[in-house]
């Protein structure tokens, strides 16, 4: 990989990591479900008019849009709004790799190798350590919401693999059109019209900036650059950079939000990142992806918000 390409991969990981801090700031301006809806609206418009027609069937766009956009990001934003720290959220979401492997084994018949199974055990141990740390200092319910979001992310990863989109950016822009109305409806039902209107009336430059960052920088730039790298390098070369996301997420939260990184959290980070690395990057896993998916495998790892094998922002998800 050329130095310029390497720097671009690190920049994308940094963007996705800092995105959690930006979300935390945005939640001071918007109710979580409204914020998520506005994020997808800004990601879809006006980009949807420039990326061309969808390159996969609408059923896959709708399925991924509902699971990734509504379930995953709805839970992430609500969990963070309920007290889940931004840095810890960026870390805990990496357990999506384990959920992806489990769901793929059940749905696609993929059987993990011994190394991948060991990685899953190590990653789950990291989640246990993180739960102990958060249970001692914060709301456990918010922690469980983010774990639930990781499970939804794992399901969306498997759906994305079945869809095998040839163009990651085109796919994610069209996926972003799906969650807008469901999230707005849920926001009106659960957060209330008065709260939503008050947030929109009080919109200022900082609130606007958070929407534009999570939509255009994290989603449009992030997935566009990630897809560009995946078209020029093997997925096994690009995907490991997604493991830097929680590093940037925890660091930016500590610097800009003053979040404390406890010794237990560092231990959880080491276990989770190490376990995810074993789960997603083992040689056996790479061979299996090349045999089963062939060329579309290069678009699966579209990033930490909708990936395929590290199956790792799309963020939103798209993250």
Short mmCIF file of C-alpha atoms in Angstrom, two decimals:
data_model
loop_
_atom_site.label_atom_id
_atom_site.label_comp_id
_atom_site.label_asym_id
_atom_site.label_seq_id
_atom_site.Cartn_x
_atom_site.Cartn_y
_atom_site.Cartn_z
CA UNK A 1 0.00 0.00 0.00
CA UNK A 2 1.35 3.42 -0.97
CA UNK A 3 2.05 5.87 1.87
CA UNK A 4 -0.73 8.15 0.62
CA UNK A 5 -3.19 5.23 0.62
CA UNK A 6 -2.05 4.21 4.10
CA UNK A 7 -2.61 7.74 5.37
CA UNK A 8 -6.07 7.78 3.79
CA UNK A 9 -6.99 4.52 5.56
CA UNK A 10 -5.82 5.96 8.89
CA UNK A 11 -7.75 9.17 8.20
CA UNK A 12 -10.96 7.21 7.60
CA UNK A 13 -10.47 5.27 10.85
CA UNK A 14 -9.82 8.54 12.68
CA UNK A 15 -12.96 10.07 11.16
CA UNK A 16 -15.09 7.13 12.27
CA UNK A 17 -13.55 7.20 15.76
CA UNK A 18 -14.00 10.95 16.28
CA UNK A 19 -17.55 10.52 14.99
CA UNK A 20 -18.57 9.11 18.39
CA UNK A 21 -17.45 12.30 20.10
CA UNK A 22 -19.36 14.37 17.55
CA UNK A 23 -22.48 12.27 18.18
CA UNK A 24 -22.14 12.93 21.92
CA UNK A 25 -22.03 16.67 21.23
CA UNK A 26 -24.99 16.42 18.86
CA UNK A 27 -27.08 14.69 21.51
CA UNK A 28 -26.91 17.91 23.53
CA UNK A 29 -28.87 19.55 20.70
CA UNK A 30 -31.30 16.86 19.52
CA UNK A 31 -33.32 13.94 20.89
CA UNK A 32 -31.49 10.74 19.86
CA UNK A 33 -34.00 9.37 17.33
CA UNK A 34 -34.52 12.77 15.70
CA UNK A 35 -30.74 13.23 15.50
CA UNK A 36 -30.37 9.84 13.83
CA UNK A 37 -33.13 10.66 11.33
CA UNK A 38 -31.53 14.00 10.45
CA UNK A 39 -28.17 12.27 10.03
CA UNK A 40 -29.57 9.85 7.45
CA UNK A 41 -31.55 12.58 5.72
CA UNK A 42 -28.40 14.67 5.28
CA UNK A 43 -26.43 11.60 4.14
CA UNK A 44 -29.05 10.74 1.51
CA UNK A 45 -29.66 14.25 0.19
CA UNK A 46 -28.39 15.46 -2.16
CA UNK A 47 -25.98 12.52 -2.62
CA UNK A 48 -28.74 10.21 -3.87
CA UNK A 49 -29.03 12.35 -7.02
CA UNK A 50 -25.35 11.88 -7.88
CA UNK A 51 -24.53 8.22 -7.13
CA UNK A 52 -26.72 6.72 -9.82
CA UNK A 53 -29.47 4.14 -9.54
CA UNK A 54 -29.26 1.34 -6.95
CA UNK A 55 -27.03 -1.52 -8.05
CA UNK A 56 -28.73 -4.18 -5.89
CA UNK A 57 -32.34 -5.24 -5.39
CA UNK A 58 -34.55 -2.93 -3.33
CA UNK A 59 -35.27 -5.72 -0.84
CA UNK A 60 -31.63 -5.62 0.30
CA UNK A 61 -31.60 -1.83 0.52
CA UNK A 62 -34.79 -1.89 2.61
CA UNK A 63 -33.58 -4.73 4.85
CA UNK A 64 -30.19 -3.17 5.58
CA UNK A 65 -31.75 0.28 5.96
CA UNK A 66 -34.14 -0.96 8.65
CA UNK A 67 -31.69 -3.17 10.52
CA UNK A 68 -28.65 -0.91 10.29
CA UNK A 69 -30.31 2.50 10.20
CA UNK A 70 -33.28 2.06 12.51
CA UNK A 71 -32.24 -0.75 14.87
CA UNK A 72 -28.47 -0.31 15.10
CA UNK A 73 -28.18 3.46 15.05
CA UNK A 74 -31.41 3.99 16.94
CA UNK A 75 -30.01 1.89 19.79
CA UNK A 76 -26.55 3.51 19.62
CA UNK A 77 -27.92 7.05 19.79
CA UNK A 78 -30.38 6.14 22.55
CA UNK A 79 -27.73 4.28 24.52
CA UNK A 80 -25.33 7.22 24.32
CA UNK A 81 -28.14 9.61 25.22
CA UNK A 82 -28.90 7.41 28.27
CA UNK A 83 -25.33 7.73 29.53
CA UNK A 84 -23.11 5.36 27.57
CA UNK A 85 -19.73 7.14 27.11
CA UNK A 86 -18.69 7.94 23.55
CA UNK A 87 -15.29 6.26 23.83
CA UNK A 88 -16.69 3.10 25.36
CA UNK A 89 -19.42 2.99 22.71
CA UNK A 90 -16.80 3.03 19.95
CA UNK A 91 -15.12 0.09 21.66
CA UNK A 92 -18.15 -2.04 22.56
CA UNK A 93 -19.57 -1.82 19.04
CA UNK A 94 -16.57 -3.83 17.80
CA UNK A 95 -18.23 -6.93 19.25
CA UNK A 96 -20.29 -6.78 16.04
CA UNK A 97 -17.58 -8.99 14.51
CA UNK A 98 -18.54 -11.80 16.90
CA UNK A 99 -22.26 -11.35 16.24
CA UNK A 100 -21.51 -11.37 12.50
CA UNK A 101 -19.58 -14.64 12.76
CA UNK A 102 -22.33 -16.29 14.82
CA UNK A 103 -25.13 -15.14 12.50
CA UNK A 104 -23.12 -16.09 9.41
CA UNK A 105 -22.61 -19.58 10.87
CA UNK A 106 -26.36 -19.95 11.47
CA UNK A 107 -27.62 -18.35 8.26
CA UNK A 108 -24.85 -18.89 5.71
CA UNK A 109 -23.44 -22.15 7.06
CA UNK A 110 -19.97 -20.68 7.65
CA UNK A 111 -18.07 -22.51 10.35
CA UNK A 112 -15.40 -20.57 12.23
CA UNK A 113 -11.88 -21.93 12.39
CA UNK A 114 -10.24 -22.63 15.73
CA UNK A 115 -8.41 -19.29 15.62
CA UNK A 116 -11.62 -17.39 14.91
CA UNK A 117 -13.43 -19.21 17.70
CA UNK A 118 -10.63 -18.27 20.09
CA UNK A 119 -10.91 -14.67 18.94
CA UNK A 120 -14.65 -14.70 19.65
CA UNK A 121 -14.04 -15.95 23.19
CA UNK A 122 -11.39 -13.27 23.80
CA UNK A 123 -13.67 -10.52 22.44
CA UNK A 124 -16.58 -11.67 24.60
CA UNK A 125 -14.25 -11.61 27.60
CA UNK A 126 -13.46 -7.99 26.69
CA UNK A 127 -17.18 -7.18 26.67
CA UNK A 128 -17.46 -8.77 30.11
CA UNK A 129 -14.66 -6.58 31.45
CA UNK A 130 -16.25 -3.49 29.86
CA UNK A 131 -19.62 -4.40 31.43
CA UNK A 132 -18.02 -4.66 34.87
CA UNK A 133 -16.36 -1.27 34.36
CA UNK A 134 -19.53 0.41 33.13
CA UNK A 135 -21.74 -1.31 35.71
CA UNK A 136 -19.59 0.17 38.44
CA UNK A 137 -19.65 3.70 37.06
CA UNK A 138 -22.59 4.14 34.68
CA UNK A 139 -26.04 2.89 33.61
CA UNK A 140 -25.92 -0.77 32.63
CA UNK A 141 -29.10 -0.39 30.56
CA UNK A 142 -27.35 2.06 28.24
CA UNK A 143 -24.46 -0.40 27.92
CA UNK A 144 -26.88 -3.17 26.91
CA UNK A 145 -28.45 -0.90 24.26
CA UNK A 146 -25.07 -0.53 22.59
CA UNK A 147 -24.49 -4.29 22.77
CA UNK A 148 -27.91 -4.71 21.13
CA UNK A 149 -26.82 -2.24 18.47
CA UNK A 150 -23.74 -4.39 17.82
CA UNK A 151 -26.01 -7.42 17.34
CA UNK A 152 -28.13 -5.48 14.83
CA UNK A 153 -24.92 -4.42 13.08
CA UNK A 154 -23.87 -8.06 12.84
CA UNK A 155 -27.19 -8.95 11.20
CA UNK A 156 -26.87 -6.05 8.76
CA UNK A 157 -23.36 -7.24 7.88
CA UNK A 158 -24.72 -10.64 6.88
CA UNK A 159 -27.51 -9.00 4.87
CA UNK A 160 -24.92 -6.80 3.15
CA UNK A 161 -22.88 -9.88 2.26
CA UNK A 162 -25.96 -11.51 0.74
CA UNK A 163 -26.63 -8.34 -1.24
CA UNK A 164 -22.98 -8.18 -2.42
CA UNK A 165 -23.17 -4.52 -3.53
CA UNK A 166 -20.60 -3.74 -6.24
CA UNK A 167 -20.40 -0.08 -5.16
CA UNK A 168 -20.22 0.52 -1.40
CA UNK A 169 -20.91 4.26 -1.58
CA UNK A 170 -23.90 3.87 -3.91
CA UNK A 171 -25.29 1.18 -1.60
CA UNK A 172 -24.88 3.19 1.60
CA UNK A 173 -26.39 6.36 0.13
CA UNK A 174 -29.49 4.46 -0.96
CA UNK A 175 -29.60 2.60 2.37
CA UNK A 176 -29.58 6.02 4.07
CA UNK A 177 -32.92 6.88 2.41
CA UNK A 178 -34.72 4.05 4.21
CA UNK A 179 -34.41 4.91 7.95
CA UNK A 180 -35.46 8.57 7.71
CA UNK A 181 -39.25 8.18 7.90
CA UNK A 182 -39.28 5.26 10.42
CA UNK A 183 -36.91 7.15 12.73
CA UNK A 184 -38.96 10.35 12.43
CA UNK A 185 -42.13 8.40 13.24
CA UNK A 186 -40.50 6.75 16.26
CA UNK A 187 -39.19 10.12 17.40
CA UNK A 188 -42.64 11.69 17.23
CA UNK A 189 -44.15 8.76 19.13
CA UNK A 190 -41.52 8.41 21.86
CA UNK A 191 -39.75 11.77 22.08
CA UNK A 192 -42.76 13.91 21.28
CA UNK A 193 -43.52 16.59 18.69
CA UNK A 194 -42.87 19.43 21.14
CA UNK A 195 -39.36 18.21 21.96
CA UNK A 196 -38.55 17.68 18.28
CA UNK A 197 -39.85 21.12 17.29
CA UNK A 198 -37.95 22.78 20.12
CA UNK A 199 -34.73 21.12 18.91
CA UNK A 200 -35.31 22.25 15.33
CA UNK A 201 -36.21 25.79 16.34
CA UNK A 202 -33.10 26.01 18.48
CA UNK A 203 -30.83 24.76 15.71
CA UNK A 204 -27.49 26.58 15.84
CA UNK A 205 -24.13 26.31 14.08
CA UNK A 206 -22.87 23.61 16.46
CA UNK A 207 -25.95 21.43 16.00
CA UNK A 208 -25.78 21.90 12.23
CA UNK A 209 -22.10 21.05 12.28
CA UNK A 210 -22.69 17.75 14.08
CA UNK A 211 -25.31 16.71 11.52
CA UNK A 212 -23.05 17.60 8.61
CA UNK A 213 -20.07 15.80 10.16
CA UNK A 214 -21.85 12.51 10.87
CA UNK A 215 -23.61 12.62 7.49
CA UNK A 216 -21.07 14.01 5.03
CA UNK A 217 -17.69 13.43 6.66
CA UNK A 218 -18.29 10.15 8.47
CA UNK A 219 -20.72 8.62 5.97
CA UNK A 220 -20.19 10.08 2.49
CA UNK A 221 -16.45 10.76 2.72
CA UNK A 222 -15.73 7.79 5.00
CA UNK A 223 -17.47 5.17 2.93
CA UNK A 224 -16.42 6.72 -0.35
CA UNK A 225 -12.74 6.65 0.63
CA UNK A 226 -13.05 3.18 2.18
CA UNK A 227 -14.66 1.81 -0.97
CA UNK A 228 -11.98 3.49 -3.11
CA UNK A 229 -9.26 1.75 -1.05
CA UNK A 230 -11.03 -1.60 -1.28
CA UNK A 231 -11.12 -1.37 -5.06
CA UNK A 232 -7.33 -0.93 -5.11
CA UNK A 233 -6.19 -3.27 -2.34
CA UNK A 234 -7.27 -6.66 -0.97
CA UNK A 235 -9.85 -6.50 1.81
CA UNK A 236 -7.37 -8.25 4.10
CA UNK A 237 -5.02 -5.27 3.65
CA UNK A 238 -7.60 -2.53 4.22
CA UNK A 239 -9.86 -4.10 6.86
CA UNK A 240 -7.33 -4.10 9.75
CA UNK A 241 -7.37 -0.29 9.77
CA UNK A 242 -10.92 -0.44 11.16
CA UNK A 243 -9.39 -1.73 14.40
CA UNK A 244 -8.04 1.78 14.91
CA UNK A 245 -11.57 3.17 15.26
CA UNK A 246 -11.93 2.54 19.02
CA UNK A 247 -8.40 3.89 19.56
CA UNK A 248 -9.40 7.20 17.98
CA UNK A 249 -12.84 7.01 19.58
CA UNK A 250 -11.54 6.61 23.14
CA UNK A 251 -8.73 9.12 22.62
CA UNK A 252 -10.96 11.85 21.16
CA UNK A 253 -13.55 11.33 23.91
CA UNK A 254 -10.83 11.70 26.54
CA UNK A 255 -9.43 14.86 24.94
CA UNK A 256 -12.64 16.68 23.94
CA UNK A 257 -15.18 15.33 26.42
CA UNK A 258 -12.94 14.66 29.39
CA UNK A 259 -13.94 11.00 29.56
CA UNK A 260 -11.80 8.96 31.92
CA UNK A 261 -10.19 5.82 30.53
CA UNK A 262 -9.96 3.50 33.52
CA UNK A 263 -7.51 0.57 33.81
CA UNK A 264 -10.45 -1.81 33.37
CA UNK A 265 -11.41 -0.02 30.17
CA UNK A 266 -7.87 -0.34 28.81
CA UNK A 267 -8.02 -4.06 29.64
CA UNK A 268 -11.37 -4.37 27.88
CA UNK A 269 -9.95 -2.52 24.86
CA UNK A 270 -6.97 -4.86 24.64
CA UNK A 271 -9.18 -7.96 24.85
CA UNK A 272 -11.80 -6.66 22.42
CA UNK A 273 -9.43 -5.38 19.77
CA UNK A 274 -7.27 -8.49 20.05
CA UNK A 275 -10.28 -10.78 19.88
CA UNK A 276 -11.78 -8.94 16.91
CA UNK A 277 -8.42 -9.12 15.13
CA UNK A 278 -8.32 -12.90 15.60
CA UNK A 279 -11.98 -13.24 14.60
CA UNK A 280 -11.81 -11.21 11.42
CA UNK A 281 -8.23 -11.36 10.17
CA UNK A 282 -7.21 -15.00 10.57
CA UNK A 283 -5.86 -16.56 7.33
CA UNK A 284 -8.59 -19.19 7.32
CA UNK A 285 -11.25 -16.52 7.42
CA UNK A 286 -9.70 -14.66 4.48
CA UNK A 287 -9.56 -17.80 2.36
CA UNK A 288 -13.17 -18.54 3.08
CA UNK A 289 -14.29 -15.07 2.02
CA UNK A 290 -12.39 -15.28 -1.28
CA UNK A 291 -13.86 -18.67 -2.10
CA UNK A 292 -17.45 -17.91 -1.15
CA UNK A 293 -17.86 -14.30 -2.19
CA UNK A 294 -15.13 -13.65 -4.76
CA UNK A 295 -14.95 -10.08 -6.10
CA UNK A 296 -17.79 -8.55 -4.02
CA UNK A 297 -15.75 -9.41 -0.91
CA UNK A 298 -13.75 -6.23 -1.60
CA UNK A 299 -16.84 -4.15 -0.88
CA UNK A 300 -17.93 -6.05 2.22
CA UNK A 301 -15.62 -4.34 4.64
CA UNK A 302 -17.18 -1.04 3.78
CA UNK A 303 -16.22 0.25 7.12
CA UNK A 304 -17.22 0.31 10.70
CA UNK A 305 -20.71 1.32 9.92
CA UNK A 306 -21.79 -1.48 7.48
CA UNK A 307 -19.00 -3.80 6.75
CA UNK A 308 -18.69 -7.26 5.55
CA UNK A 309 -15.81 -9.21 6.96
CA UNK A 310 -14.31 -6.85 9.55
CA UNK A 311 -17.32 -6.20 8.81
CA UNK A 312 -16.76 -3.09 10.05
CA UNK A 313 -19.06 2.93 9.85
CA UNK A 314 -20.48 2.13 7.51
CA UNK A 315 -22.04 5.09 10.96
CA UNK A 316 -23.41 5.17 11.38
CA UNK A 317 -23.14 2.94 9.55
CA UNK A 318 -22.61 4.47 7.98
CA UNK A 319 -21.52 5.38 12.60
#
